[in-house]
Amino acid sequence: MANPYIDVQNLTKSFGAQVLFRNINFSIAEGQRVGLIAQNGTGKSTLLSILTGKEGYDNGNIVYRRDLKTGYLEQSPIFNPEESVLDACFNHEGNPDKVLKAKQILTQLKIKDLNQRMGELSGGQQKRVALANVLITEPDFLILDEPTNHLDLEMIEWLESFLSRGNKTLLMVTHDRFFLDRVCNLILELDDQTIYTYRGNYAYYLEKRQLRIDNLQAEVARANNLYRTELEWMRRMPQARGHKARYREEAFYELEKKAKQRVEERQMRLKASNVYIGSKIFECQYVSKAYSNDCVILKDFYYNFARFEKMGIVGNNGTGKSTFIKLLLGLESPDGGRFDIGETVRFGYFSQEGLKFREDQKVIDIIKDIAEYIDLGRGRHFTASQFLQYFMFTPEQQHNYVYKLSGGEKRKLYLCTVLMSNPNFLVLDEPTNDLDIQTLQVLEEYLQDFPGCVIVVSHDRYFTDKVVDHLLVFHGQGNIQDFPGNYSQYREWKSLTDKKTAKTETSKASGQKPKRQHTSSAGRMTYKERLEFEQLEKDIMALEDEKKQLEDSLCSGQLAVDELVEKSKRLPLLNDIIEEKTLRWMELCDIQSRQG
């Protein structure tokens, strides 16, 4: 790589006896957008701090290109509480162009009062000001620690687009897998004290990482077989350990190291079968809640929650998602209406604020104070230690004191305390913040198998897609949309709706009358609509088949010119028909879900 922006050579860092990484090497060149992936507590944030000169290291070299301008977003930035928002963006230097750019980026990140004192902002708002600060300076090289934390979906998608444009160079730590997939073109994985490089996005990393694990498992299995043979030799022939046998003894210790290498194995799925929840869950009976005329959360909102439902709650910051949760749990009182909750419901609540642990407590003792084991039914149970291991606390980490844990490990421990209490209705408010990707994968699997009810408030689109089957979309001012699907399906539906609205407005502007769809005003599907719904499913499948055949023909290189022209004209028409029919199918699907 010719003249990289940064070249890391044989870098080692330890805290006492704990080695975070040993002799790691990597380079980042201009235009590379790099995602750094690792488990909590293995040194992601420490590595970023070392690269920016905020923390020292044991040995190695870090070589930056001369005159390189670097911007760094810390995980928990600190500001002067007396400074205004605009003054905190110290890089504008009174330059009118930079002030304008600062205002534009702050507006995108929903920071509107630029004269407000920093001390009056929440931690999330301060993080957004810090992100704006980094972006305003237009550095050559961006280093970002959890840039999507405290951003709502709209802001995340804006930042995705912003960072993907042009030839930006960046290194970032994030647990947002859609963000990694769409922004990054190189993944660095910090695992087992070393660095592995994958030259692609997150999807490419998943594929190649699995190959690496499979190869390592085969290598360790071979080493184990050889190790057993060598071990027999070492025991049998102590007298042979003269000069001639020393090379074999040294080789034995190398082999032992390889045989004992940690290999990540697929663990059993934690499926509980003894969690019972009755048929009545909760009914939200025309609930209203407002803090002022400008801040309406709910307005005569009715919803009947179904048994085993897994619901996601999404929407921009400030639209009332967390307040809705607190109303359901009785932590806040509604202005009108009520929540009627079933007698068998036992809530497990994971809040954004988290749980405060005593720093001198051990991890295992905190969990054992809740329960010694979880009964999985059918004679199976998980001890507190097994449960912690399932969530990737090693036996050594389980006997650590809380003060030794990283921020992400404390969040994971808090999650374990909620799950260990054996609830039948989980309410998780932003559970993905500060959790590493492997913990998220375990949590997703746990929730998919969970035999009770789940409500998840999350800005993590990947997580939401994997866990929920139904959404409440908070648009603000009491406008709540009930959508029968996950986040990606909602985005697709919204995109089709926006296109249809744009077409209608274009038709109105040109004097044409738009086609009218007849939808039952009572909110129930009529017999005619049911027939239409069934026919649409068949039509869409047939059209998708035709589209695939058409695309295959166009790519075959075997068509005559007139056939090529004809099929090329048909394809955009086909796409329009599929879009129109899919939009109508989704409208009817929405009616059906409300009816059910």
PDB file of N, CA, C and O in Angstrom, residues 375-440:
ATOM      1  N   ASP A 375     -35.182 -22.226  35.289  1.00  0.00           N
ATOM      2  CA  ASP A 375     -35.831 -23.482  34.936  1.00  0.00           C
ATOM      3  C   ASP A 375     -36.317 -23.389  33.487  1.00  0.00           C
ATOM      4  O   ASP A 375     -37.140 -22.543  33.151  1.00  0.00           O
ATOM      5  N   LEU A 376     -35.758 -24.240  32.623  1.00  0.00           N
ATOM      6  CA  LEU A 376     -36.133 -24.232  31.207  1.00  0.00           C
ATOM      7  C   LEU A 376     -37.295 -25.182  30.913  1.00  0.00           C
ATOM      8  O   LEU A 376     -37.744 -25.287  29.777  1.00  0.00           O
ATOM      9  N   GLY A 377     -37.761 -25.911  31.924  1.00  0.00           N
ATOM     10  CA  GLY A 377     -38.841 -26.875  31.719  1.00  0.00           C
ATOM     11  C   GLY A 377     -38.296 -28.220  31.275  1.00  0.00           C
ATOM     12  O   GLY A 377     -37.146 -28.350  30.860  1.00  0.00           O
ATOM     13  N   ARG A 378     -39.157 -29.241  31.375  1.00  0.00           N
ATOM     14  CA  ARG A 378     -38.815 -30.610  30.959  1.00  0.00           C
ATOM     15  C   ARG A 378     -37.516 -31.106  31.619  1.00  0.00           C
ATOM     16  O   ARG A 378     -36.678 -31.742  30.974  1.00  0.00           O
ATOM     17  N   GLY A 379     -37.342 -30.736  32.880  1.00  0.00           N
ATOM     18  CA  GLY A 379     -36.184 -31.223  33.630  1.00  0.00           C
ATOM     19  C   GLY A 379     -34.880 -30.521  33.313  1.00  0.00           C
ATOM     20  O   GLY A 379     -33.835 -30.885  33.849  1.00  0.00           O
ATOM     21  N   ARG A 380     -34.904 -29.492  32.443  1.00  0.00           N
ATOM     22  CA  ARG A 380     -33.667 -28.797  32.076  1.00  0.00           C
ATOM     23  C   ARG A 380     -33.558 -27.499  32.873  1.00  0.00           C
ATOM     24  O   ARG A 380     -34.565 -26.850  33.147  1.00  0.00           O
ATOM     25  N   HIS A 381     -32.342 -27.111  33.219  1.00  0.00           N
ATOM     26  CA  HIS A 381     -32.162 -25.789  33.825  1.00  0.00           C
ATOM     27  C   HIS A 381     -30.765 -25.261  33.509  1.00  0.00           C
ATOM     28  O   HIS A 381     -29.856 -26.019  33.177  1.00  0.00           O
ATOM     29  N   PHE A 382     -30.650 -23.931  33.593  1.00  0.00           N
ATOM     30  CA  PHE A 382     -29.384 -23.228  33.363  1.00  0.00           C
ATOM     31  C   PHE A 382     -28.970 -22.606  34.679  1.00  0.00           C
ATOM     32  O   PHE A 382     -29.737 -21.837  35.270  1.00  0.00           O
ATOM     33  N   THR A 383     -27.763 -22.919  35.150  1.00  0.00           N
ATOM     34  CA  THR A 383     -27.279 -22.250  36.366  1.00  0.00           C
ATOM     35  C   THR A 383     -26.940 -20.796  36.035  1.00  0.00           C
ATOM     36  O   THR A 383     -26.820 -20.423  34.863  1.00  0.00           O
ATOM     37  N   ALA A 384     -26.759 -20.002  37.089  1.00  0.00           N
ATOM     38  CA  ALA A 384     -26.387 -18.592  36.902  1.00  0.00           C
ATOM     39  C   ALA A 384     -25.106 -18.483  36.080  1.00  0.00           C
ATOM     40  O   ALA A 384     -24.988 -17.643  35.181  1.00  0.00           O
ATOM     41  N   SER A 385     -24.133 -19.364  36.371  1.00  0.00           N
ATOM     42  CA  SER A 385     -22.859 -19.339  35.648  1.00  0.00           C
ATOM     43  C   SER A 385     -23.042 -19.713  34.174  1.00  0.00           C
ATOM     44  O   SER A 385     -22.474 -19.079  33.285  1.00  0.00           O
ATOM     45  N   GLN A 386     -23.865 -20.747  33.904  1.00  0.00           N
ATOM     46  CA  GLN A 386     -24.132 -21.151  32.514  1.00  0.00           C
ATOM     47  C   GLN A 386     -24.842 -20.034  31.755  1.00  0.00           C
ATOM     48  O   GLN A 386     -24.569 -19.790  30.576  1.00  0.00           O
ATOM     49  N   PHE A 387     -25.756 -19.357  32.446  1.00  0.00           N
ATOM     50  CA  PHE A 387     -26.499 -18.259  31.808  1.00  0.00           C
ATOM     51  C   PHE A 387     -25.552 -17.123  31.423  1.00  0.00           C
ATOM     52  O   PHE A 387     -25.621 -16.586  30.319  1.00  0.00           O
ATOM     53  N   LEU A 388     -24.633 -16.784  32.328  1.00  0.00           N
ATOM     54  CA  LEU A 388     -23.644 -15.743  32.029  1.00  0.00           C
ATOM     55  C   LEU A 388     -22.735 -16.171  30.878  1.00  0.00           C
ATOM     56  O   LEU A 388     -22.391 -15.362  30.009  1.00  0.00           O
ATOM     57  N   GLN A 389     -22.383 -17.454  30.859  1.00  0.00           N
ATOM     58  CA  GLN A 389     -21.523 -17.952  29.786  1.00  0.00           C
ATOM     59  C   GLN A 389     -22.252 -17.898  28.444  1.00  0.00           C
ATOM     60  O   GLN A 389     -21.650 -17.625  27.409  1.00  0.00           O
ATOM     61  N   TYR A 390     -23.566 -18.165  28.469  1.00  0.00           N
ATOM     62  CA  TYR A 390     -24.389 -18.069  27.250  1.00  0.00           C
ATOM     63  C   TYR A 390     -24.301 -16.660  26.667  1.00  0.00           C
ATOM     64  O   TYR A 390     -24.261 -16.471  25.452  1.00  0.00           O
ATOM     65  N   PHE A 391     -24.256 -15.655  27.570  1.00  0.00           N
ATOM     66  CA  PHE A 391     -24.103 -14.268  27.126  1.00  0.00           C
ATOM     67  C   PHE A 391     -22.635 -13.828  27.120  1.00  0.00           C
ATOM     68  O   PHE A 391     -22.312 -12.659  27.221  1.00  0.00           O
ATOM     69  N   MET A 392     -21.750 -14.821  27.003  1.00  0.00           N
ATOM     70  CA  MET A 392     -20.333 -14.618  26.706  1.00  0.00           C
ATOM     71  C   MET A 392     -19.545 -13.910  27.800  1.00  0.00           C
ATOM     72  O   MET A 392     -18.641 -13.140  27.530  1.00  0.00           O
ATOM     73  N   PHE A 393     -19.919 -14.165  29.064  1.00  0.00           N
ATOM     74  CA  PHE A 393     -19.037 -13.843  30.181  1.00  0.00           C
ATOM     75  C   PHE A 393     -18.247 -15.119  30.475  1.00  0.00           C
ATOM     76  O   PHE A 393     -18.827 -16.132  30.881  1.00  0.00           O
ATOM     77  N   THR A 394     -16.940 -15.092  30.248  1.00  0.00           N
ATOM     78  CA  THR A 394     -16.107 -16.276  30.502  1.00  0.00           C
ATOM     79  C   THR A 394     -16.087 -16.557  32.008  1.00  0.00           C
ATOM     80  O   THR A 394     -16.384 -15.660  32.815  1.00  0.00           O
ATOM     81  N   PRO A 395     -15.713 -17.786  32.414  1.00  0.00           N
ATOM     82  CA  PRO A 395     -15.620 -18.077  33.857  1.00  0.00           C
ATOM     83  C   PRO A 395     -14.736 -17.065  34.602  1.00  0.00           C
ATOM     84  O   PRO A 395     -15.037 -16.691  35.735  1.00  0.00           O
ATOM     85  N   GLU A 396     -13.642 -16.607  33.948  1.00  0.00           N
ATOM     86  CA  GLU A 396     -12.760 -15.616  34.595  1.00  0.00           C
ATOM     87  C   GLU A 396     -13.500 -14.281  34.777  1.00  0.00           C
ATOM     88  O   GLU A 396     -13.436 -13.670  35.847  1.00  0.00           O
ATOM     89  N   GLN A 397     -14.212 -13.847  33.723  1.00  0.00           N
ATOM     90  CA  GLN A 397     -14.941 -12.559  33.792  1.00  0.00           C
ATOM     91  C   GLN A 397     -16.048 -12.604  34.837  1.00  0.00           C
ATOM     92  O   GLN A 397     -16.368 -11.584  35.454  1.00  0.00           O
ATOM     93  N   GLN A 398     -16.646 -13.778  35.030  1.00  0.00           N
ATOM     94  CA  GLN A 398     -17.748 -13.907  36.005  1.00  0.00           C
ATOM     95  C   GLN A 398     -17.278 -13.610  37.430  1.00  0.00           C
ATOM     96  O   GLN A 398     -18.064 -13.187  38.266  1.00  0.00           O
ATOM     97  N   HIS A 399     -15.990 -13.819  37.671  1.00  0.00           N
ATOM     98  CA  HIS A 399     -15.454 -13.550  39.018  1.00  0.00           C
ATOM     99  C   HIS A 399     -14.735 -12.194  39.102  1.00  0.00           C
ATOM    100  O   HIS A 399     -14.086 -11.883  40.097  1.00  0.00           O
ATOM    101  N   ASN A 400     -14.894 -11.398  38.043  1.00  0.00           N
ATOM    102  CA  ASN A 400     -14.379 -10.020  38.067  1.00  0.00           C
ATOM    103  C   ASN A 400     -15.297  -9.133  38.905  1.00  0.00           C
ATOM    104  O   ASN A 400     -16.505  -9.380  39.006  1.00  0.00           O
ATOM    105  N   TYR A 401     -14.700  -8.073  39.452  1.00  0.00           N
ATOM    106  CA  TYR A 401     -15.506  -7.054  40.130  1.00  0.00           C
ATOM    107  C   TYR A 401     -16.057  -6.093  39.085  1.00  0.00           C
ATOM    108  O   TYR A 401     -15.477  -5.918  38.005  1.00  0.00           O
ATOM    109  N   VAL A 402     -17.183  -5.456  39.407  1.00  0.00           N
ATOM    110  CA  VAL A 402     -17.861  -4.566  38.463  1.00  0.00           C
ATOM    111  C   VAL A 402     -16.936  -3.450  37.974  1.00  0.00           C
ATOM    112  O   VAL A 402     -16.972  -3.066  36.811  1.00  0.00           O
ATOM    113  N   TYR A 403     -16.079  -2.944  38.866  1.00  0.00           N
ATOM    114  CA  TYR A 403     -15.239  -1.807  38.464  1.00  0.00           C
ATOM    115  C   TYR A 403     -14.279  -2.164  37.329  1.00  0.00           C
ATOM    116  O   TYR A 403     -13.761  -1.274  36.646  1.00  0.00           O
ATOM    117  N   LYS A 404     -14.041  -3.467  37.099  1.00  0.00           N
ATOM    118  CA  LYS A 404     -13.144  -3.890  36.021  1.00  0.00           C
ATOM    119  C   LYS A 404     -13.848  -3.981  34.662  1.00  0.00           C
ATOM    120  O   LYS A 404     -13.192  -4.181  33.642  1.00  0.00           O
ATOM    121  N   LEU A 405     -15.180  -3.879  34.656  1.00  0.00           N
ATOM    122  CA  LEU A 405     -15.937  -4.073  33.414  1.00  0.00           C
ATOM    123  C   LEU A 405     -15.929  -2.819  32.544  1.00  0.00           C
ATOM    124  O   LEU A 405     -15.937  -1.693  33.051  1.00  0.00           O
ATOM    125  N   SER A 406     -15.962  -3.018  31.221  1.00  0.00           N
ATOM    126  CA  SER A 406     -16.126  -1.888  30.284  1.00  0.00           C
ATOM    127  C   SER A 406     -17.594  -1.444  30.304  1.00  0.00           C
ATOM    128  O   SER A 406     -18.458  -2.134  30.871  1.00  0.00           O
ATOM    129  N   GLY A 407     -17.876  -0.301  29.685  1.00  0.00           N
ATOM    130  CA  GLY A 407     -19.259   0.202  29.617  1.00  0.00           C
ATOM    131  C   GLY A 407     -20.189  -0.805  28.964  1.00  0.00           C
ATOM    132  O   GLY A 407     -21.306  -1.050  29.439  1.00  0.00           O
ATOM    133  N   GLY A 408     -19.729  -1.424  27.871  1.00  0.00           N
ATOM    134  CA  GLY A 408     -20.536  -2.416  27.164  1.00  0.00           C
ATOM    135  C   GLY A 408     -20.794  -3.654  28.005  1.00  0.00           C
ATOM    136  O   GLY A 408     -21.881  -4.231  27.974  1.00  0.00           O
ATOM    137  N   GLU A 409     -19.781  -4.075  28.787  1.00  0.00           N
ATOM    138  CA  GLU A 409     -19.941  -5.255  29.655  1.00  0.00           C
ATOM    139  C   GLU A 409     -20.935  -4.975  30.785  1.00  0.00           C
ATOM    140  O   GLU A 409     -21.705  -5.864  31.174  1.00  0.00           O
ATOM    141  N   LYS A 410     -20.949  -3.733  31.279  1.00  0.00           N
ATOM    142  CA  LYS A 410     -21.929  -3.375  32.325  1.00  0.00           C
ATOM    143  C   LYS A 410     -23.356  -3.409  31.762  1.00  0.00           C
ATOM    144  O   LYS A 410     -24.286  -3.865  32.431  1.00  0.00           O
ATOM    145  N   ARG A 411     -23.522  -2.929  30.520  1.00  0.00           N
ATOM    146  CA  ARG A 411     -24.850  -2.973  29.872  1.00  0.00           C
ATOM    147  C   ARG A 411     -25.278  -4.433  29.681  1.00  0.00           C
ATOM    148  O   ARG A 411     -26.446  -4.779  29.870  1.00  0.00           O
ATOM    149  N   LYS A 412     -24.336  -5.281  29.297  1.00  0.00           N
ATOM    150  CA  LYS A 412     -24.643  -6.702  29.085  1.00  0.00           C
ATOM    151  C   LYS A 412     -25.026  -7.368  30.412  1.00  0.00           C
ATOM    152  O   LYS A 412     -25.963  -8.177  30.449  1.00  0.00           O
ATOM    153  N   LEU A 413     -24.324  -7.014  31.482  1.00  0.00           N
ATOM    154  CA  LEU A 413     -24.658  -7.553  32.802  1.00  0.00           C
ATOM    155  C   LEU A 413     -26.054  -7.102  33.231  1.00  0.00           C
ATOM    156  O   LEU A 413     -26.838  -7.898  33.762  1.00  0.00           O
ATOM    157  N   TYR A 414     -26.377  -5.848  32.976  1.00  0.00           N
ATOM    158  CA  TYR A 414     -27.720  -5.325  33.290  1.00  0.00           C
ATOM    159  C   TYR A 414     -28.784  -6.123  32.522  1.00  0.00           C
ATOM    160  O   TYR A 414     -29.813  -6.517  33.080  1.00  0.00           O
ATOM    161  N   LEU A 415     -28.517  -6.399  31.245  1.00  0.00           N
ATOM    162  CA  LEU A 415     -29.444  -7.197  30.429  1.00  0.00           C
ATOM    163  C   LEU A 415     -29.646  -8.579  31.055  1.00  0.00           C
ATOM    164  O   LEU A 415     -30.772  -9.071  31.160  1.00  0.00           O
ATOM    165  N   CYS A 416     -28.547  -9.192  31.508  1.00  0.00           N
ATOM    166  CA  CYS A 416     -28.628 -10.519  32.135  1.00  0.00           C
ATOM    167  C   CYS A 416     -29.484 -10.483  33.405  1.00  0.00           C
ATOM    168  O   CYS A 416     -30.217 -11.432  33.692  1.00  0.00           O
ATOM    169  N   THR A 417     -29.407  -9.390  34.174  1.00  0.00           N
ATOM    170  CA  THR A 417     -30.217  -9.290  35.405  1.00  0.00           C
ATOM    171  C   THR A 417     -31.710  -9.244  35.059  1.00  0.00           C
ATOM    172  O   THR A 417     -32.537  -9.804  35.773  1.00  0.00           O
ATOM    173  N   VAL A 418     -32.049  -8.573  33.962  1.00  0.00           N
ATOM    174  CA  VAL A 418     -33.458  -8.488  33.528  1.00  0.00           C
ATOM    175  C   VAL A 418     -33.957  -9.866  33.097  1.00  0.00           C
ATOM    176  O   VAL A 418     -35.041 -10.310  33.502  1.00  0.00           O
ATOM    177  N   LEU A 419     -33.163 -10.572  32.288  1.00  0.00           N
ATOM    178  CA  LEU A 419     -33.584 -11.869  31.749  1.00  0.00           C
ATOM    179  C   LEU A 419     -33.598 -12.951  32.830  1.00  0.00           C
ATOM    180  O   LEU A 419     -34.439 -13.850  32.804  1.00  0.00           O
ATOM    181  N   MET A 420     -32.674 -12.851  33.777  1.00  0.00           N
ATOM    182  CA  MET A 420     -32.542 -13.872  34.829  1.00  0.00           C
ATOM    183  C   MET A 420     -33.747 -13.850  35.774  1.00  0.00           C
ATOM    184  O   MET A 420     -34.024 -14.839  36.457  1.00  0.00           O
ATOM    185  N   SER A 421     -34.469 -12.733  35.832  1.00  0.00           N
ATOM    186  CA  SER A 421     -35.640 -12.642  36.721  1.00  0.00           C
ATOM    187  C   SER A 421     -36.828 -13.423  36.167  1.00  0.00           C
ATOM    188  O   SER A 421     -37.895 -13.454  36.770  1.00  0.00           O
ATOM    189  N   ASN A 422     -36.643 -14.055  34.982  1.00  0.00           N
ATOM    190  CA  ASN A 422     -37.623 -14.967  34.374  1.00  0.00           C
ATOM    191  C   ASN A 422     -38.986 -14.311  34.110  1.00  0.00           C
ATOM    192  O   ASN A 422     -40.027 -14.849  34.499  1.00  0.00           O
ATOM    193  N   PRO A 423     -39.014 -13.155  33.415  1.00  0.00           N
ATOM    194  CA  PRO A 423     -40.298 -12.524  33.080  1.00  0.00           C
ATOM    195  C   PRO A 423     -40.978 -13.273  31.936  1.00  0.00           C
ATOM    196  O   PRO A 423     -40.350 -14.068  31.248  1.00  0.00           O
ATOM    197  N   ASN A 424     -42.267 -12.982  31.714  1.00  0.00           N
ATOM    198  CA  ASN A 424     -42.946 -13.533  30.530  1.00  0.00           C
ATOM    199  C   ASN A 424     -43.296 -12.445  29.518  1.00  0.00           C
ATOM    200  O   ASN A 424     -43.845 -12.719  28.461  1.00  0.00           O
ATOM    201  N   PHE A 425     -42.957 -11.189  29.860  1.00  0.00           N
ATOM    202  CA  PHE A 425     -43.178 -10.066  28.939  1.00  0.00           C
ATOM    203  C   PHE A 425     -41.952  -9.154  29.044  1.00  0.00           C
ATOM    204  O   PHE A 425     -41.767  -8.491  30.050  1.00  0.00           O
ATOM    205  N   LEU A 426     -41.123  -9.151  28.009  1.00  0.00           N
ATOM    206  CA  LEU A 426     -39.912  -8.330  28.004  1.00  0.00           C
ATOM    207  C   LEU A 426     -40.177  -6.985  27.356  1.00  0.00           C
ATOM    208  O   LEU A 426     -40.744  -6.917  26.249  1.00  0.00           O
ATOM    209  N   VAL A 427     -39.784  -5.922  28.036  1.00  0.00           N
ATOM    210  CA  VAL A 427     -39.899  -4.564  27.496  1.00  0.00           C
ATOM    211  C   VAL A 427     -38.481  -3.994  27.459  1.00  0.00           C
ATOM    212  O   VAL A 427     -37.884  -3.734  28.508  1.00  0.00           O
ATOM    213  N   LEU A 428     -37.927  -3.842  26.252  1.00  0.00           N
ATOM    214  CA  LEU A 428     -36.523  -3.465  26.085  1.00  0.00           C
ATOM    215  C   LEU A 428     -36.424  -2.104  25.399  1.00  0.00           C
ATOM    216  O   LEU A 428     -36.807  -1.955  24.231  1.00  0.00           O
ATOM    217  N   ASP A 429     -35.940  -1.105  26.138  1.00  0.00           N
ATOM    218  CA  ASP A 429     -35.825   0.258  25.604  1.00  0.00           C
ATOM    219  C   ASP A 429     -34.369   0.508  25.201  1.00  0.00           C
ATOM    220  O   ASP A 429     -33.495   0.646  26.058  1.00  0.00           O
ATOM    221  N   GLU A 430     -34.115   0.544  23.908  1.00  0.00           N
ATOM    222  CA  GLU A 430     -32.775   0.716  23.331  1.00  0.00           C
ATOM    223  C   GLU A 430     -31.774  -0.294  23.910  1.00  0.00           C
ATOM    224  O   GLU A 430     -30.744   0.082  24.471  1.00  0.00           O
ATOM    225  N   PRO A 431     -32.057  -1.602  23.774  1.00  0.00           N
ATOM    226  CA  PRO A 431     -31.157  -2.600  24.360  1.00  0.00           C
ATOM    227  C   PRO A 431     -29.830  -2.736  23.617  1.00  0.00           C
ATOM    228  O   PRO A 431     -28.888  -3.292  24.160  1.00  0.00           O
ATOM    229  N   THR A 432     -29.749  -2.246  22.374  1.00  0.00           N
ATOM    230  CA  THR A 432     -28.547  -2.516  21.570  1.00  0.00           C
ATOM    231  C   THR A 432     -27.413  -1.529  21.813  1.00  0.00           C
ATOM    232  O   THR A 432     -26.276  -1.802  21.422  1.00  0.00           O
ATOM    233  N   ASN A 433     -27.691  -0.387  22.443  1.00  0.00           N
ATOM    234  CA  ASN A 433     -26.634   0.608  22.675  1.00  0.00           C
ATOM    235  C   ASN A 433     -25.497   0.006  23.490  1.00  0.00           C
ATOM    236  O   ASN A 433     -25.728  -0.574  24.554  1.00  0.00           O
ATOM    237  N   ASP A 434     -24.274   0.141  22.988  1.00  0.00           N
ATOM    238  CA  ASP A 434     -23.047  -0.284  23.676  1.00  0.00           C
ATOM    239  C   ASP A 434     -22.845  -1.802  23.759  1.00  0.00           C
ATOM    240  O   ASP A 434     -21.896  -2.252  24.401  1.00  0.00           O
ATOM    241  N   LEU A 435     -23.733  -2.595  23.141  1.00  0.00           N
ATOM    242  CA  LEU A 435     -23.499  -4.037  23.114  1.00  0.00           C
ATOM    243  C   LEU A 435     -22.722  -4.392  21.856  1.00  0.00           C
ATOM    244  O   LEU A 435     -22.963  -3.830  20.789  1.00  0.00           O
ATOM    245  N   ASP A 436     -21.785  -5.361  21.981  1.00  0.00           N
ATOM    246  CA  ASP A 436     -21.038  -5.768  20.792  1.00  0.00           C
ATOM    247  C   ASP A 436     -21.908  -6.656  19.901  1.00  0.00           C
ATOM    248  O   ASP A 436     -22.976  -7.134  20.307  1.00  0.00           O
ATOM    249  N   ILE A 437     -21.450  -6.853  18.666  1.00  0.00           N
ATOM    250  CA  ILE A 437     -22.262  -7.560  17.667  1.00  0.00           C
ATOM    251  C   ILE A 437     -22.538  -9.001  18.087  1.00  0.00           C
ATOM    252  O   ILE A 437     -23.652  -9.504  17.911  1.00  0.00           O
ATOM    253  N   GLN A 438     -21.543  -9.680  18.687  1.00  0.00           N
ATOM    254  CA  GLN A 438     -21.772 -11.073  19.078  1.00  0.00           C
ATOM    255  C   GLN A 438     -22.821 -11.187  20.180  1.00  0.00           C
ATOM    256  O   GLN A 438     -23.641 -12.103  20.171  1.00  0.00           O
ATOM    257  N   THR A 439     -22.832 -10.231  21.113  1.00  0.00           N
ATOM    258  CA  THR A 439     -23.876 -10.220  22.142  1.00  0.00           C
ATOM    259  C   THR A 439     -25.237  -9.965  21.504  1.00  0.00           C
ATOM    260  O   THR A 439     -26.236 -10.586  21.885  1.00  0.00           O
ATOM    261  N   LEU A 440     -25.277  -9.068  20.526  1.00  0.00           N
ATOM    262  CA  LEU A 440     -26.539  -8.800  19.823  1.00  0.00           C
ATOM    263  C   LEU A 440     -27.062 -10.056  19.134  1.00  0.00           C
ATOM    264  O   LEU A 440     -28.262 -10.334  19.152  1.00  0.00           O
TER     265      LEU A 440
END
